[in-house]
Short mmCIF file of C-alpha atoms and ligand atoms in Angstrom, two decimals:
data_model
loop_
_atom_site.label_atom_id
_atom_site.label_comp_id
_atom_site.label_asym_id
_atom_site.label_seq_id
_atom_site.Cartn_x
_atom_site.Cartn_y
_atom_site.Cartn_z
CA UNK A 119 30.40 1.16 16.41
CA UNK A 120 26.71 1.43 17.69
CA UNK A 121 23.36 -0.51 15.76
CA UNK A 122 22.92 3.06 15.03
CA UNK A 123 26.17 3.93 13.03
CA UNK A 124 25.88 0.40 10.93
CA UNK A 125 22.63 0.90 9.58
CA UNK A 126 22.95 4.61 8.79
CA UNK A 127 26.43 2.98 7.11
CA UNK A 128 25.06 0.22 5.78
CA UNK A 129 22.47 3.00 4.05
CA UNK A 130 25.21 5.14 2.76
CA UNK A 131 27.52 2.06 1.11
CA UNK A 132 26.80 -1.74 1.14
CA UNK A 133 24.84 -3.77 -1.38
CA UNK A 134 22.66 -6.48 0.12
CA UNK A 135 21.25 -9.62 -2.37
CA UNK A 136 18.66 -8.82 -5.10
CA UNK A 137 17.86 -4.90 -3.52
CA UNK A 138 18.01 -1.42 -4.25
CA UNK A 139 20.84 0.84 -2.64
CA UNK A 140 19.76 1.74 -0.42
CA UNK A 141 17.55 -0.62 0.64
CA UNK A 142 14.01 -0.56 0.68
CA UNK A 143 13.37 -2.31 4.54
CA UNK A 144 16.45 -1.81 6.63
CA UNK A 145 18.08 -5.28 7.58
CA UNK A 146 18.70 -6.70 11.57
CA UNK A 147 21.73 -5.88 12.95
CA UNK A 148 23.18 -9.33 14.00
CA UNK A 149 26.22 -8.98 16.57
CA UNK A 150 26.78 -12.88 16.90
CA UNK A 151 25.46 -15.69 16.32
CA UNK A 152 26.28 -19.82 18.57
CA UNK A 153 24.72 -22.81 18.30
CA UNK A 154 21.03 -23.10 15.61
CA UNK A 155 21.01 -18.94 17.39
CA UNK A 156 21.24 -15.85 15.61
CA UNK A 157 21.88 -12.93 18.45
CA UNK A 158 20.86 -9.43 16.98
CA UNK A 159 22.78 -6.72 17.98
CA UNK A 160 19.66 -5.46 20.31
CA UNK A 161 20.41 -8.70 22.38
CA UNK A 162 16.91 -9.95 20.74
CA UNK A 163 18.36 -13.89 19.77
CA UNK A 164 16.73 -15.81 17.27
CA UNK A 165 16.46 -19.83 15.68
CA UNK A 166 17.75 -20.35 12.62
CA UNK A 167 15.66 -21.39 10.17
CA UNK A 168 17.88 -20.64 7.42
CA UNK A 169 21.00 -22.02 7.73
CA UNK A 170 22.43 -18.56 7.03
CA UNK A 171 21.32 -19.99 2.93
CA UNK A 172 21.45 -23.24 3.51
CA UNK A 173 25.30 -23.59 4.25
CA UNK A 174 25.45 -23.52 8.21
CA UNK A 175 24.29 -27.30 8.53
CA UNK A 176 26.41 -27.95 11.94
CA UNK A 177 25.47 -24.62 13.37
CA UNK A 178 27.37 -21.34 14.14
CA UNK A 179 30.35 -21.23 16.17
CA UNK A 180 31.07 -25.29 16.24
CA UNK A 181 34.02 -26.06 18.03
CA UNK A 182 34.86 -28.82 16.27
CA UNK A 183 34.92 -26.18 12.60
CA UNK A 184 36.35 -23.47 14.55
CA UNK A 185 39.57 -25.16 15.74
CA UNK A 186 39.73 -26.53 12.36
CA UNK A 187 39.96 -22.50 11.02
CA UNK A 188 42.04 -22.34 14.46
CA UNK A 189 44.46 -25.34 13.49
CA UNK A 190 44.35 -24.32 9.80
CA UNK A 191 45.50 -20.42 10.32
CA UNK A 192 48.39 -21.59 12.80
CA UNK A 193 50.20 -23.04 9.17
CA UNK A 194 48.57 -21.24 6.20
CA UNK A 195 45.55 -19.19 5.67
CA UNK A 196 46.15 -18.94 1.97
CA UNK A 197 48.56 -19.73 -0.98
CA UNK A 198 48.32 -19.63 -4.64
CA UNK A 199 46.74 -23.52 -6.03
CA UNK A 200 48.88 -22.70 -9.30
CA UNK A 201 52.37 -24.36 -9.43
CA UNK A 202 51.52 -25.15 -5.18
CA UNK A 203 49.41 -28.02 -3.56
CA UNK A 204 48.34 -28.83 0.33
CA UNK A 205 47.18 -31.05 2.07
CA UNK A 206 43.70 -29.37 2.59
CA UNK A 207 42.68 -29.66 -0.63
CA UNK A 208 43.98 -33.21 -2.03
CA UNK A 209 42.47 -34.70 1.06
CA UNK A 210 38.95 -32.93 0.61
CA UNK A 211 38.83 -33.70 -3.13
CA UNK A 212 39.52 -37.76 -2.31
CA UNK A 213 37.00 -37.04 -0.41
CA UNK A 214 34.67 -35.35 -2.46
CA UNK A 215 35.18 -38.37 -4.35
CA UNK A 216 34.82 -40.43 -2.02
CA UNK A 217 30.84 -39.54 -1.14
CA UNK A 218 29.70 -38.89 -4.74
CA UNK A 219 28.18 -41.04 -6.78
CA UNK A 220 30.43 -43.33 -8.74
CA UNK A 221 32.20 -41.73 -12.04
CA UNK A 222 32.96 -38.48 -10.14
CA UNK A 223 37.47 -38.66 -10.14
CA UNK A 224 38.76 -35.44 -10.83
CA UNK A 225 37.76 -32.06 -8.77
CA UNK A 226 37.95 -28.77 -10.16
CA UNK A 227 37.96 -26.18 -6.21
CA UNK A 228 36.02 -23.09 -7.35
CA UNK A 229 35.07 -19.87 -4.82
CA UNK A 230 31.32 -19.89 -5.27
CA UNK A 231 28.67 -21.79 -6.80
CA UNK A 232 27.85 -19.86 -9.89
CA UNK A 233 32.07 -20.03 -10.64
CA UNK A 234 30.90 -23.78 -10.33
CA UNK A 235 28.33 -24.02 -12.56
CA UNK A 236 30.90 -21.92 -14.69
CA UNK A 237 33.77 -24.03 -14.98
CA UNK A 238 30.64 -27.55 -15.54
CA UNK A 239 29.47 -24.73 -18.66
CA UNK A 240 33.29 -24.77 -19.43
CA UNK A 241 34.01 -28.67 -18.72
CA UNK A 242 31.70 -29.50 -21.20
CA UNK A 243 31.45 -26.84 -23.84
CA UNK A 244 35.79 -27.73 -24.21
CA UNK A 245 34.78 -31.74 -23.95
CA UNK A 246 32.68 -31.93 -26.94
CA UNK A 247 35.05 -29.60 -28.86
CA UNK A 248 37.93 -31.83 -28.08
CA UNK A 249 35.79 -35.02 -28.88
CA UNK A 250 35.06 -33.08 -32.66
CA UNK A 251 31.79 -31.93 -32.05
CA UNK A 252 32.37 -27.53 -31.23
CA UNK A 253 28.54 -26.89 -32.77
CA UNK A 254 27.27 -28.67 -29.72
CA UNK A 255 27.55 -25.71 -27.66
CA UNK A 256 23.88 -24.85 -25.83
CA UNK A 257 22.08 -26.65 -22.49
CA UNK A 258 19.24 -27.45 -22.21
CA UNK A 259 17.21 -27.19 -18.80
CA UNK A 260 13.91 -27.66 -17.27
CA UNK A 261 11.91 -24.71 -16.44
CA UNK A 262 12.26 -23.67 -12.68
CA UNK A 263 15.72 -23.56 -12.16
CA UNK A 264 17.55 -22.36 -10.29
CA UNK A 265 21.85 -22.44 -10.93
CA UNK A 266 23.92 -19.13 -9.51
CA UNK A 267 24.01 -15.57 -10.81
CA UNK A 268 26.71 -14.62 -13.36
CA UNK A 269 26.17 -14.86 -16.59
CA UNK A 270 25.58 -18.80 -18.14
CA UNK A 271 24.28 -19.56 -14.75
CA UNK A 272 21.50 -17.23 -15.15
CA UNK A 273 20.71 -18.17 -18.95
CA UNK A 274 19.88 -21.70 -17.19
CA UNK A 275 17.58 -20.13 -14.62
CA UNK A 276 13.79 -20.23 -15.11
CA UNK A 277 13.45 -17.39 -17.62
CA UNK A 278 10.40 -15.64 -15.69
CA UNK A 279 12.25 -15.95 -11.89
CA UNK A 280 15.68 -15.09 -13.19
CA UNK A 281 13.75 -12.22 -14.99
CA UNK A 282 15.74 -13.29 -18.78
CA UNK A 283 13.47 -10.47 -20.83
CA UNK A 284 15.77 -7.64 -18.40
CA UNK A 285 19.20 -9.56 -19.93
CA UNK A 286 17.57 -10.64 -23.96
CA UNK A 287 20.17 -10.02 -26.15
CA UNK A 288 22.90 -10.14 -23.61
CA UNK A 289 22.06 -14.14 -22.20
CA UNK A 290 23.19 -16.88 -24.71
CA UNK A 291 19.86 -18.79 -25.67
CA UNK A 292 19.46 -21.75 -24.24
CA UNK A 293 16.59 -24.86 -24.47
CA UNK A 294 14.57 -25.35 -21.99
CA UNK A 295 11.68 -28.18 -21.18
CA UNK A 296 8.65 -27.46 -19.12
CA UNK A 297 9.53 -27.67 -15.43
CA UNK A 298 8.49 -31.00 -13.49
CA UNK A 299 4.81 -31.25 -12.67
CA UNK A 300 4.05 -32.88 -8.73
CA UNK A 301 5.60 -33.79 -5.86
CA UNK A 302 8.84 -35.90 -4.75
CA UNK A 303 6.25 -38.98 -4.41
CA UNK A 304 3.98 -37.73 -7.00
CA UNK A 305 3.17 -40.75 -9.51
CA UNK A 306 5.32 -40.22 -12.97
CA UNK A 307 3.73 -38.42 -15.78
CA UNK A 308 3.92 -40.49 -19.06
CA UNK A 309 2.97 -37.41 -21.04
CA UNK A 310 5.88 -34.96 -19.04
CA UNK A 311 8.16 -38.02 -19.95
CA UNK A 312 7.63 -37.41 -23.31
CA UNK A 313 7.83 -33.94 -23.47
CA UNK A 314 11.47 -33.74 -21.94
CA UNK A 315 12.69 -36.82 -23.98
CA UNK A 316 11.17 -35.06 -27.12
CA UNK A 317 12.98 -31.70 -26.22
CA UNK A 318 16.21 -33.24 -25.68
CA UNK A 319 16.03 -35.44 -28.59
CA UNK A 320 14.63 -32.43 -31.39
CA UNK A 321 17.75 -30.08 -29.97
CA UNK A 322 20.64 -33.28 -29.64
CA UNK A 323 22.69 -32.36 -32.40
CA UNK A 324 23.37 -28.93 -30.15
CA UNK A 325 23.16 -29.28 -26.68
CA UNK A 326 26.61 -29.69 -25.07
CA UNK A 327 25.09 -30.60 -21.87
CA UNK A 328 21.45 -30.84 -19.22
CA UNK A 329 21.86 -29.65 -16.28
CA UNK A 330 19.72 -29.56 -13.56
CA UNK A 331 18.86 -29.44 -9.97
CA UNK A 332 18.56 -33.35 -8.82
CA UNK A 333 14.75 -33.38 -7.18
CA UNK A 334 14.68 -30.17 -5.78
CA UNK A 335 14.41 -26.99 -7.16
CA UNK A 336 15.88 -24.11 -4.80
CA UNK A 337 15.36 -20.64 -5.35
CA UNK A 338 13.88 -21.16 -8.53
CA UNK A 339 10.65 -22.05 -6.37
CA UNK A 340 11.02 -25.00 -3.77
CA UNK A 341 10.12 -27.13 -5.53
CA UNK A 342 9.94 -31.48 -5.78
CA UNK A 343 9.71 -33.77 -7.70
CA UNK A 344 9.98 -37.55 -8.76
CA UNK A 345 12.85 -38.40 -9.13
CA UNK A 346 12.51 -41.27 -12.41
CA UNK A 347 12.67 -37.66 -14.07
CA UNK A 348 16.52 -37.49 -13.66
CA UNK A 349 16.46 -41.10 -14.74
CA UNK A 350 14.70 -40.48 -17.48
CA UNK A 351 17.22 -37.51 -18.61
CA UNK A 352 19.95 -39.80 -17.55
CA UNK A 353 19.26 -42.38 -20.83
CA UNK A 354 18.17 -40.19 -23.40
CA UNK A 355 21.49 -38.39 -22.65
CA UNK A 356 23.84 -40.59 -22.43
CA UNK A 357 22.12 -41.75 -25.56
CA UNK A 358 22.60 -38.29 -27.35
CA UNK A 359 26.72 -37.97 -26.44
CA UNK A 360 24.95 -34.81 -24.04
CA UNK A 361 26.83 -34.42 -20.92
CA UNK A 362 24.43 -34.95 -18.03
CA UNK A 363 25.46 -32.40 -15.09
CA UNK A 364 23.91 -32.00 -11.21
CA UNK A 365 23.86 -29.46 -9.81
CA UNK A 366 23.52 -30.29 -5.79
CA UNK A 367 24.89 -26.55 -4.72
CA UNK A 368 21.71 -26.70 -2.83
CA UNK A 369 20.12 -30.62 -2.37
CA UNK A 370 24.49 -31.63 -1.01
CA UNK A 371 25.76 -33.06 2.33
CA UNK A 372 22.46 -34.81 3.77
CA UNK A 373 19.99 -31.51 2.58
CA UNK A 374 17.60 -34.19 1.19
CA UNK A 375 17.82 -37.07 3.50
CA UNK A 376 20.74 -39.10 1.27
CA UNK A 377 24.51 -37.85 0.37
CA UNK A 378 23.47 -36.50 -2.32
CA UNK A 379 20.41 -35.54 -4.21
CA UNK A 380 21.32 -38.32 -6.65
CA UNK A 381 21.55 -40.76 -4.77
CA UNK A 382 17.11 -40.27 -4.65
CA UNK A 383 17.42 -42.22 -8.64
CA UNK A 384 20.18 -44.00 -8.21
CA UNK A 385 22.26 -42.60 -11.47
CA UNK A 386 25.30 -40.06 -11.62
CA UNK A 387 25.74 -37.41 -13.54
CA UNK A 388 29.09 -36.61 -16.02
CA UNK A 389 29.46 -33.83 -13.30
CA UNK A 390 28.74 -32.32 -9.96
CA UNK A 391 28.63 -29.19 -8.64
CA UNK A 392 28.35 -29.11 -4.90
CA UNK A 393 28.55 -26.03 -3.09
CA UNK A 394 26.74 -24.46 0.18
CA UNK A 395 26.95 -26.73 2.54
CA UNK A 396 30.47 -27.88 1.28
CA UNK A 397 32.10 -25.59 4.55
CA UNK A 398 29.33 -26.14 6.37
CA UNK A 399 28.83 -22.06 5.93
CA UNK A 400 32.25 -20.32 7.42
CA UNK A 401 33.95 -20.05 4.57
CA UNK A 402 33.25 -19.62 0.59
CA UNK A 403 34.12 -22.76 -1.56
CA UNK A 404 32.63 -24.74 -3.78
CA UNK A 405 33.35 -27.83 -6.31
CA UNK A 406 33.09 -28.99 -9.69
CA UNK A 407 32.98 -33.27 -10.17
CA UNK A 408 33.65 -34.84 -13.54
CA UNK A 409 33.98 -38.05 -15.02
CA UNK A 410 37.76 -38.68 -15.99
CA UNK A 411 37.04 -39.58 -19.27
CA UNK A 412 35.74 -35.77 -19.48
CA UNK A 413 39.40 -34.80 -17.98
CA UNK A 414 40.85 -36.66 -20.36
CA UNK A 415 38.70 -35.21 -23.92
CA UNK A 416 39.09 -31.60 -22.12
CA UNK A 417 42.91 -32.34 -21.78
CA UNK A 418 43.94 -33.56 -24.93
CA UNK A 419 42.51 -29.67 -25.95
CA UNK A 420 45.15 -28.31 -23.96
CA UNK A 421 43.97 -26.46 -21.42
CA UNK A 422 40.83 -26.48 -18.75
CA UNK A 423 41.10 -22.42 -18.67
CA UNK A 424 39.86 -21.16 -15.12
CA UNK A 425 41.99 -20.65 -12.39
CA UNK A 426 40.43 -18.47 -8.95
CA UNK A 427 42.88 -16.17 -7.98
CA UNK A 428 41.78 -18.55 -4.44
CA UNK A 429 41.81 -21.67 -5.84
CA UNK A 430 42.23 -24.17 -3.29
CA UNK A 431 42.08 -22.25 0.00
CA UNK A 432 43.78 -23.93 2.15
CA UNK A 433 41.32 -22.23 5.52
CA UNK A 434 37.67 -23.00 3.72
CA UNK A 435 39.29 -26.94 2.80
CA UNK A 436 41.02 -27.50 5.94
CA UNK A 437 36.65 -26.61 7.53
CA UNK A 438 35.06 -28.56 5.16
CA UNK A 439 37.21 -31.68 5.29
CA UNK A 440 36.02 -30.77 9.45
CA UNK A 441 32.86 -30.08 8.38
CA UNK A 442 32.13 -33.71 5.97
CA UNK A 443 34.17 -35.03 9.30
CA UNK A 444 31.45 -33.99 11.76
CA UNK A 445 28.81 -35.72 9.09
CA UNK A 446 30.79 -39.24 8.13
CA UNK A 447 31.26 -39.15 12.57
CA UNK A 448 27.63 -38.40 13.43
CA UNK A 449 24.18 -39.22 12.40
CA UNK A 450 23.47 -36.84 9.90
CA UNK A 451 21.02 -39.25 8.10
CA UNK A 452 19.20 -39.87 11.70
CA UNK A 453 19.19 -36.05 12.22
CA UNK A 454 17.38 -35.08 9.21
CA UNK A 455 15.34 -37.80 9.31
CA UNK A 456 13.68 -36.92 12.79
CA UNK A 457 14.16 -33.01 11.16
CA UNK A 458 11.70 -34.09 8.70
CA UNK A 459 9.17 -35.67 11.30
CA UNK A 460 8.97 -32.77 12.72
CA UNK A 461 8.26 -30.17 10.24
CA UNK A 462 5.74 -32.34 8.93
CA UNK A 463 4.37 -32.36 12.29
CA UNK A 464 4.61 -28.16 12.34
CA UNK A 465 3.89 -27.71 9.40
CA UNK A 466 0.34 -30.18 8.76
CA UNK A 467 -2.25 -27.77 10.16
CA UNK A 468 -1.19 -24.88 7.71
CA UNK A 469 -2.27 -27.15 5.31
CA UNK A 470 -5.95 -26.01 3.67
CA UNK A 471 -5.21 -22.54 6.06
CA UNK A 472 -6.19 -18.89 4.40
CA UNK A 473 -3.92 -18.48 1.89
CA UNK A 474 -1.77 -21.56 1.54
CA UNK A 475 -1.96 -23.25 -2.06
CA UNK A 476 0.76 -25.92 -0.58
CA UNK A 477 2.69 -27.15 2.26
CA UNK A 478 5.38 -29.57 1.53
CA UNK A 479 8.23 -31.17 3.12
CA UNK A 480 11.20 -32.97 2.42
CA UNK A 481 14.47 -33.98 4.23
CA UNK A 482 14.55 -31.41 6.51
CA UNK A 483 13.14 -28.54 3.83
CA UNK A 484 9.84 -27.44 4.86
CA UNK A 485 7.81 -25.16 1.85
CA UNK A 486 5.03 -23.55 2.67
CA UNK A 487 3.21 -21.61 -0.53
CA UNK A 488 1.17 -19.20 -0.52
CA UNK A 489 -2.03 -18.57 -2.67
CA UNK A 490 -0.06 -14.76 -2.96
CA UNK A 491 2.98 -12.84 -2.73
CA UNK A 492 5.00 -12.19 0.14
CA UNK A 493 4.80 -9.27 2.08
CA UNK A 494 8.59 -9.60 2.64
CA UNK A 495 8.84 -6.85 5.87
CA UNK A 496 5.32 -8.32 7.66
CA UNK A 497 6.22 -11.65 7.05
CA UNK A 498 10.28 -11.13 8.57
CA UNK A 499 8.63 -9.32 11.44
CA UNK A 500 5.95 -11.69 12.38
CA UNK A 501 9.31 -14.27 12.81
CA UNK A 502 11.52 -11.91 14.51
CA UNK A 503 8.55 -11.23 16.96
CA UNK A 504 8.43 -15.65 17.29
CA UNK A 505 12.47 -15.66 17.85
CA UNK A 506 13.05 -17.57 13.99
CA UNK A 507 14.84 -15.85 12.16
CA UNK A 508 13.54 -16.84 7.85
CA UNK A 509 13.90 -15.15 4.66
CA UNK A 510 10.74 -15.50 2.75
CA UNK A 511 10.67 -14.89 -1.48
CA UNK A 512 7.83 -14.51 -4.03
CA UNK A 513 4.83 -16.44 -2.62
CA UNK A 514 7.01 -18.86 -0.64
CA UNK A 515 7.31 -19.65 3.26
CA UNK A 516 10.01 -22.05 3.74
CA UNK A 517 12.90 -23.76 6.31
CA UNK A 518 15.72 -25.18 6.00
CA UNK A 519 16.85 -25.93 9.30
CA UNK A 520 20.78 -26.55 10.62
CA UNK A 521 20.22 -30.81 11.19
CA UNK A 522 21.57 -30.40 15.26
CA UNK A 523 18.12 -28.06 15.81
CA UNK A 524 16.71 -30.07 18.41
CA UNK A 525 12.96 -30.59 18.55
CA UNK A 526 11.37 -27.20 20.16
CA UNK A 527 13.19 -25.27 18.55
CA UNK A 528 11.74 -26.82 15.63
CA UNK A 529 8.92 -26.49 17.01
CA UNK A 530 9.40 -22.70 16.89
CA UNK A 531 10.47 -23.06 13.80
CA UNK A 532 7.09 -23.92 12.21
CA UNK A 533 5.37 -21.19 14.56
CA UNK A 534 7.70 -18.76 13.26
CA UNK A 535 6.33 -20.37 9.55
CA UNK A 536 2.98 -19.90 10.51
CA UNK A 537 3.29 -16.76 12.55
CA UNK A 538 4.61 -15.52 8.86
CA UNK A 539 2.40 -16.50 6.96
CA UNK A 540 -0.99 -14.97 9.39
CA UNK A 541 0.99 -11.53 8.45
CA UNK A 542 1.42 -11.99 4.98
CA UNK A 543 -2.36 -12.48 4.82
CA UNK A 544 -3.29 -9.45 6.68
CA UNK A 545 -1.18 -7.08 5.62
CA UNK A 546 -1.97 -7.99 1.20
CA UNK A 547 -4.36 -5.38 0.86
C1 PLP B 809 23.23 -20.78 -4.69
C2 PLP B 809 23.15 -22.01 -5.27
C3 PLP B 809 24.28 -21.78 -6.63
C4 PLP B 809 24.76 -20.83 -6.80
O1 PLP B 809 25.55 -20.45 -6.05
P1 PLP B 809 26.56 -19.23 -4.92
O2 PLP B 809 27.95 -19.58 -4.14
O3 PLP B 809 25.24 -18.40 -4.34
O4 PLP B 809 27.40 -18.49 -5.94
C5 PLP B 809 23.68 -22.43 -7.93
N1 PLP B 809 23.24 -23.19 -7.56
C6 PLP B 809 21.82 -23.70 -6.38
C7 PLP B 809 21.06 -24.80 -6.65
C8 PLP B 809 21.68 -23.16 -5.58
O5 PLP B 809 21.19 -23.08 -4.73
#
């Protein structure tokens, strides 16, 4: 197909994320990707500042990951997981248990992040029922979160960003504490800590679990918080028999500078969701880990009634094993802190610039928050003109680049961000 035919077909038939059909702005046609670059159909090459929504941590067409897929393809691309098992899945589960915070020993393989959160919720509700507390069926969280687009995950997304008003009467009504204040290294706010504890305690009798994104709230607003608040949640939930779920779908596998963000706080949740970077961005796969105690409780109640058709997909598990193998064999922590330094340096000039409210960097995450809604088409086009792919949203222009992005390309990305910030401003009415 020619690029024109692709765009015409796209416009006619194809939904894109968070878009009307036909979309208000036509997408760019990608022809291929290699290393940290996307190649557009018109021949332009863009440094990828997004890692394909935070997943492609090793970049594209990595020889080790390509080989893992090809090798697995030669055995089987898929078999059902009911009644059958295989090495790629068992190896992956064992590795996840080894890497995860202590105590998370049982693994449910899912096909996407939202499903991993659904499974986490199901585990928690079923555990409470099995242990004689069926009245505990609500979820607690803090505002500003994002946990996915299916209905239970949507119910714990930020009520405004998650557009709960569209779904009132449909979404389960959950318990919300205020959003965690400050930044990663802001001092602890005792009033906030008290409010957090109070919210959980007042609803303890009806809460099955508290679910949060540790340290970084991603698609809900790209905000960072002091890890101390996670210790607070750990203590208050444990004291009241409430389960604690960490959604590390965005933060897992090194993005914040530790393998899992929970390590910044030194606490283990009862349930952990991972996804996104799990397969190095190659295939859709996620996982929900839980403690042996939860698995025992749920199993005493009967079965965990969940079983996606493509559960434990061998191709996805094989490339996940290879991606984690690359992390373990290399110096991912050194790479992430190099990226962090480059983003701090490259974004520093935007601090205090016109239209900029805040600049924040943590691990391989760089965020510029504007004092106005970004002009998405203008900002995207300005970054593309600088040879960079960005996907700003709301008032945020940000990057989550592949860890192996070199300093020259990181300089391009920060220049692309500066151009996107300026373009959004000049196009403001
Ligand atoms: C992306 C994301 C999800 C949803 O994952 P999908 O694979 O898009 O369903 C859930 N939680 C967090 C924190 C995420 O970043």
